[in-house]
mmCIF file with all atom_site columns, C-alpha atoms in Angstrom:
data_model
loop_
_atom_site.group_PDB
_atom_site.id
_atom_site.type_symbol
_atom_site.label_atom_id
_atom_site.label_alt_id
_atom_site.label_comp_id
_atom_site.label_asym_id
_atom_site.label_entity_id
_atom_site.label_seq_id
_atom_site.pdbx_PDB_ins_code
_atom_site.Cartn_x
_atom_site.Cartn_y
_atom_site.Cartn_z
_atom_site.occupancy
_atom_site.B_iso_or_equiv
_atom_site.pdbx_formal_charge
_atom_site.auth_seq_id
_atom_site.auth_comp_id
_atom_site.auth_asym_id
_atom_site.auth_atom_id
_atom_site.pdbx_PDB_model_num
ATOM 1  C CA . UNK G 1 1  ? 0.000   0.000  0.000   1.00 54.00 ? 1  UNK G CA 1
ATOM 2  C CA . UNK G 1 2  ? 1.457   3.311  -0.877  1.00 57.00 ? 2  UNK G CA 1
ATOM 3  C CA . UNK G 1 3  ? 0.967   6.295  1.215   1.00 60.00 ? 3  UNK G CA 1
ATOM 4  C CA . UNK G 1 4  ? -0.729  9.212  0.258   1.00 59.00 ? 4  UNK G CA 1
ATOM 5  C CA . UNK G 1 5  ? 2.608   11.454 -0.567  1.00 61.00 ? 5  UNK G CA 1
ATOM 6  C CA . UNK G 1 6  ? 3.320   8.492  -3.085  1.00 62.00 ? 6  UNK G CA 1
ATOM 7  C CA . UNK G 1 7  ? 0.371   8.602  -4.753  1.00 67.00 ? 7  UNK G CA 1
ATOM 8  C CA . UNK G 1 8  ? -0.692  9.263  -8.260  1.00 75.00 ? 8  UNK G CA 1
ATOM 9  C CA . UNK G 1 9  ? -3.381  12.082 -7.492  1.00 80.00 ? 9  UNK G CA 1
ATOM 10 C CA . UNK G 1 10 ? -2.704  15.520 -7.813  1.00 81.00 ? 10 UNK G CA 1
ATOM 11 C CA . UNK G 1 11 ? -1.401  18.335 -5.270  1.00 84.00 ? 11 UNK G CA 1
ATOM 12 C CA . UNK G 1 12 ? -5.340  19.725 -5.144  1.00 84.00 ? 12 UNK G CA 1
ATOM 13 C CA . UNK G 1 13 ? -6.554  16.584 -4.910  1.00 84.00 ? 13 UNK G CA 1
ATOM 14 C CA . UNK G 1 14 ? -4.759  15.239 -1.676  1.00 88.00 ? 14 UNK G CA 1
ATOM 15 C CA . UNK G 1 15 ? -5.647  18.213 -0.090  1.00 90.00 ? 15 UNK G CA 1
ATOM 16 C CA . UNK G 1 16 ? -9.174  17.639 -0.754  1.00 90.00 ? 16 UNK G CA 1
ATOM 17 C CA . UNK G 1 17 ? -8.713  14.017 0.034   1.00 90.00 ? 17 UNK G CA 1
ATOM 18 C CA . UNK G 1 18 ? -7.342  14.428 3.490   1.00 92.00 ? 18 UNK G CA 1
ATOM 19 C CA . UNK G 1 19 ? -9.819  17.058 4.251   1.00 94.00 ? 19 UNK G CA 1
ATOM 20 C CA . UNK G 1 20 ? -13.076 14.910 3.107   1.00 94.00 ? 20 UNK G CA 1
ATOM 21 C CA . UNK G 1 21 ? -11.015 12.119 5.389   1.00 95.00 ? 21 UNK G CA 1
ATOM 22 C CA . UNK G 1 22 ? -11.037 14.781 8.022   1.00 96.00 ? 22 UNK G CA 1
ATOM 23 C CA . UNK G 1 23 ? -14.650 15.972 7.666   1.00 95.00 ? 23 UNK G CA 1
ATOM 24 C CA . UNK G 1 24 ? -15.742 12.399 7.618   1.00 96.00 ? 24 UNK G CA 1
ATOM 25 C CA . UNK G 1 25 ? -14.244 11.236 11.038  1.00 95.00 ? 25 UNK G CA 1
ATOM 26 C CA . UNK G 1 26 ? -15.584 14.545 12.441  1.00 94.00 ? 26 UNK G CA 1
ATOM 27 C CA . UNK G 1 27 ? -19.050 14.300 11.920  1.00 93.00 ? 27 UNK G CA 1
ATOM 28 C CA . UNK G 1 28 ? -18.875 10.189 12.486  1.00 94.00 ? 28 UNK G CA 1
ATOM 29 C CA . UNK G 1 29 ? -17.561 10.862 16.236  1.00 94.00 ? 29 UNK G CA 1
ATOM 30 C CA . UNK G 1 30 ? -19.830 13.601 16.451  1.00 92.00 ? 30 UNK G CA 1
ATOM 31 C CA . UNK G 1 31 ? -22.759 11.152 15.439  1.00 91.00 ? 31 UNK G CA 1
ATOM 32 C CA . UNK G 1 32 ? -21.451 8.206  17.975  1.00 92.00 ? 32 UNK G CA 1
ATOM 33 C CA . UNK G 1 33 ? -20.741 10.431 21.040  1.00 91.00 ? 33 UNK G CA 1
ATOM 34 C CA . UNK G 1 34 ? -22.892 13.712 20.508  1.00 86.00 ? 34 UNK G CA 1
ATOM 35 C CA . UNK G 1 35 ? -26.655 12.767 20.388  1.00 81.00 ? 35 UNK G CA 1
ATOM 36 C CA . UNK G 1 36 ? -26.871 10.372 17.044  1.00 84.00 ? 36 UNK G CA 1
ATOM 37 C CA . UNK G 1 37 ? -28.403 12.992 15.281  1.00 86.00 ? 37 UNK G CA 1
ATOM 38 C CA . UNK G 1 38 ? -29.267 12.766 10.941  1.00 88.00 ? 38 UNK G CA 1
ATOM 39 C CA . UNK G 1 39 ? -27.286 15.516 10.187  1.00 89.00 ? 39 UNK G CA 1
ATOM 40 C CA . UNK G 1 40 ? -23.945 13.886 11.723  1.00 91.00 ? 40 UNK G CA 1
ATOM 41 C CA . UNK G 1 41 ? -24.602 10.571 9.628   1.00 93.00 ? 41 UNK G CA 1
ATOM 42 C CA . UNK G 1 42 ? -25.725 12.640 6.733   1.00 93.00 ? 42 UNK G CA 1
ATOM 43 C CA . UNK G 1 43 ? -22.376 14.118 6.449   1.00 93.00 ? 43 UNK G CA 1
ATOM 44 C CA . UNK G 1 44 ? -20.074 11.587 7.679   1.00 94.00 ? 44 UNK G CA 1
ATOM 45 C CA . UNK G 1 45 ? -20.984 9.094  5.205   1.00 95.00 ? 45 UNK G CA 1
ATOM 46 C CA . UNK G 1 46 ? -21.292 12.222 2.431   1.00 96.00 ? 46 UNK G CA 1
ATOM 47 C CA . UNK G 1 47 ? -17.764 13.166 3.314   1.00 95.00 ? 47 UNK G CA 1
ATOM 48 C CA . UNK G 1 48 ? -16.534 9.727  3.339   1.00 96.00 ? 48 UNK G CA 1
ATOM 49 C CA . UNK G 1 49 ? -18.446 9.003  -0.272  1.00 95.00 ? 49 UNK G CA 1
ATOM 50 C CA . UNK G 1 50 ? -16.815 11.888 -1.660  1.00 94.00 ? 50 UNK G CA 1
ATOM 51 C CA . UNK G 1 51 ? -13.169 10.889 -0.242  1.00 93.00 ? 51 UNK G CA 1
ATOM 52 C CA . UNK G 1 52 ? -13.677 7.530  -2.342  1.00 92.00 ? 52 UNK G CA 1
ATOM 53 C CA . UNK G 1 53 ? -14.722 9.152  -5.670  1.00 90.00 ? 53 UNK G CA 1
ATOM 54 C CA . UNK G 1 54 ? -11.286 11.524 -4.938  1.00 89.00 ? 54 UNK G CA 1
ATOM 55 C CA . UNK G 1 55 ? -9.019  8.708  -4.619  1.00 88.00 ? 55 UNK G CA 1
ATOM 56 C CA . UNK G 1 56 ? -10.472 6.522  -7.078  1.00 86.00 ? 56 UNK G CA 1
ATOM 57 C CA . UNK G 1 57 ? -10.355 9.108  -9.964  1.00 86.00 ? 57 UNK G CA 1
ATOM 58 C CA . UNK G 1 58 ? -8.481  12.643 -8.864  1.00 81.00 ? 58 UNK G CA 1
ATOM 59 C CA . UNK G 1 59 ? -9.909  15.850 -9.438  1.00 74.00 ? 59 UNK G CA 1
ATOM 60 C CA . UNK G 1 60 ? -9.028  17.106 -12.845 1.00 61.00 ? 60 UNK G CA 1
ATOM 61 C CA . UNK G 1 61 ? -8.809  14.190 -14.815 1.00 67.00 ? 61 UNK G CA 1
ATOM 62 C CA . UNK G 1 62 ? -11.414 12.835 -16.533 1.00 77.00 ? 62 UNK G CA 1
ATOM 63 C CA . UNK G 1 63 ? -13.385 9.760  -14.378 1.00 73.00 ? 63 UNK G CA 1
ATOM 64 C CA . UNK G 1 64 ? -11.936 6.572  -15.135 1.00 82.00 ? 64 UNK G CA 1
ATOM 65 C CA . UNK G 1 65 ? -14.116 4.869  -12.216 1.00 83.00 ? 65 UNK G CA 1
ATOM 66 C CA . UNK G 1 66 ? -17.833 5.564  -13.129 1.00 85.00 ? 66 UNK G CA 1
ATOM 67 C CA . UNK G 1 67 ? -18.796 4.107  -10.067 1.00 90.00 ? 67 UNK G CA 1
ATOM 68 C CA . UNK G 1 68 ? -16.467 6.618  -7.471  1.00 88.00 ? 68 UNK G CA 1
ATOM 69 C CA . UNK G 1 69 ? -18.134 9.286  -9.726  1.00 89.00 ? 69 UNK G CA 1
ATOM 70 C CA . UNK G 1 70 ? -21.122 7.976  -8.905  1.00 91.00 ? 70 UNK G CA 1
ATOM 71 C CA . UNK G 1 71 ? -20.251 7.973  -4.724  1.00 92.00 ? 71 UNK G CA 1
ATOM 72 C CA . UNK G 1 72 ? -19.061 11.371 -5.398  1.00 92.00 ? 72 UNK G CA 1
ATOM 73 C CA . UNK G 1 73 ? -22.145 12.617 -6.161  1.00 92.00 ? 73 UNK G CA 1
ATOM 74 C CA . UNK G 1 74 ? -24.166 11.336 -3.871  1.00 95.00 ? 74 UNK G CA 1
ATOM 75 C CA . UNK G 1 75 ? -21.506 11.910 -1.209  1.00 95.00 ? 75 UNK G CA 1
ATOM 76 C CA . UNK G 1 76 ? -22.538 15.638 -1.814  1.00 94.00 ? 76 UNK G CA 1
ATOM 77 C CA . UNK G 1 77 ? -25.840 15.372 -2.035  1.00 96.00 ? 77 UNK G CA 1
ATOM 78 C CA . UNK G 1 78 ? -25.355 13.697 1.390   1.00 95.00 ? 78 UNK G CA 1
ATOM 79 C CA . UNK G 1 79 ? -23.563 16.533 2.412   1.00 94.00 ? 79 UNK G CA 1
ATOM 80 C CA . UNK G 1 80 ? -25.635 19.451 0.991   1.00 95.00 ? 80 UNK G CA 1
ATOM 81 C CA . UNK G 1 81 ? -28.438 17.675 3.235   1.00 93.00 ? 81 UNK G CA 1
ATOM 82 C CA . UNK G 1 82 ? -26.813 17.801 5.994   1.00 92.00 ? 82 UNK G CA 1
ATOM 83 C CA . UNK G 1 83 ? -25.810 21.670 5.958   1.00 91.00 ? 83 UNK G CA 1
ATOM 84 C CA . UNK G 1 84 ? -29.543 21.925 5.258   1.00 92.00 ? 84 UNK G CA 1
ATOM 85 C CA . UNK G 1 85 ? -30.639 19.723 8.465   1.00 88.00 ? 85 UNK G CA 1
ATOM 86 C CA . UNK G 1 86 ? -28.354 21.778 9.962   1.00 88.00 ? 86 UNK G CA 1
ATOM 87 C CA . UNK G 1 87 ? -29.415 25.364 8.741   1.00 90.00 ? 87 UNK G CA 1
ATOM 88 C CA . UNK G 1 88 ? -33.418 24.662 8.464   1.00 87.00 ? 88 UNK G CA 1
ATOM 89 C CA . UNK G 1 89 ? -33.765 22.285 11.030  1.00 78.00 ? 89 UNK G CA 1
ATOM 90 C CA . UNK G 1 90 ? -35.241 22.783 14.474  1.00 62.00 ? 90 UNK G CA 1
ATOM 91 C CA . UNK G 1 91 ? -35.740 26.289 15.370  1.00 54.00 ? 91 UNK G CA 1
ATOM 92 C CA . UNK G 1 92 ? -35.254 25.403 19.531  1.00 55.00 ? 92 UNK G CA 1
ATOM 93 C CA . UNK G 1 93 ? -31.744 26.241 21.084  1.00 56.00 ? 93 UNK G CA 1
ATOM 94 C CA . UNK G 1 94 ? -29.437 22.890 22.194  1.00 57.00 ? 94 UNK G CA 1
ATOM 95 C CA . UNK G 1 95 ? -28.236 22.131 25.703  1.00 51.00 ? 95 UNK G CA 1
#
């Protein structure tokens, strides 16, 4: 297995890549040990969707993995919901 400086994708798209890796774990521990709520799955599993699609096919190339582009998409879908759970969702203050 090679490690990500060794790897074929591009400068933009390891950033990206660690980030969406980043993002992901965030909103998964925030979904195990912060209240289980839809927004934290909803953007964990976007975020981790996306990663795949990144490091299956890079950025500026053209997809050679239909599929990743495919988990890509809905990986921001996923995430797009979530900022709207997030922004439109219950109008009550948390604890």
């Amino acid at each position: 297995m090679t490690s990500i400086s060794n790897s074929p994708l591009s400068r933009n798209a390891k950033i990206f890549l660690i980030l969406s890796v980043v993002f992901a774990s965030v909103h998964m521990i925030d979904f195990i040990f912060h209240g289980q709520q839809l927004r934290s799955i909803c953007g964990g599993i976007g975020f981790a969707l996306m990663a795949h699609g990144i490091h299956r096919n890079d950025l500026a190339k053209p997809p050679q993995d239909t599929r990743a582009r495919a988990a890509s998409i809905v990986g921001a879908v996923l995430v797009a919901t979530s900022l709207a759970i997030k922004l439109f969702g219950s109008s009550t203050p948390s604890v």
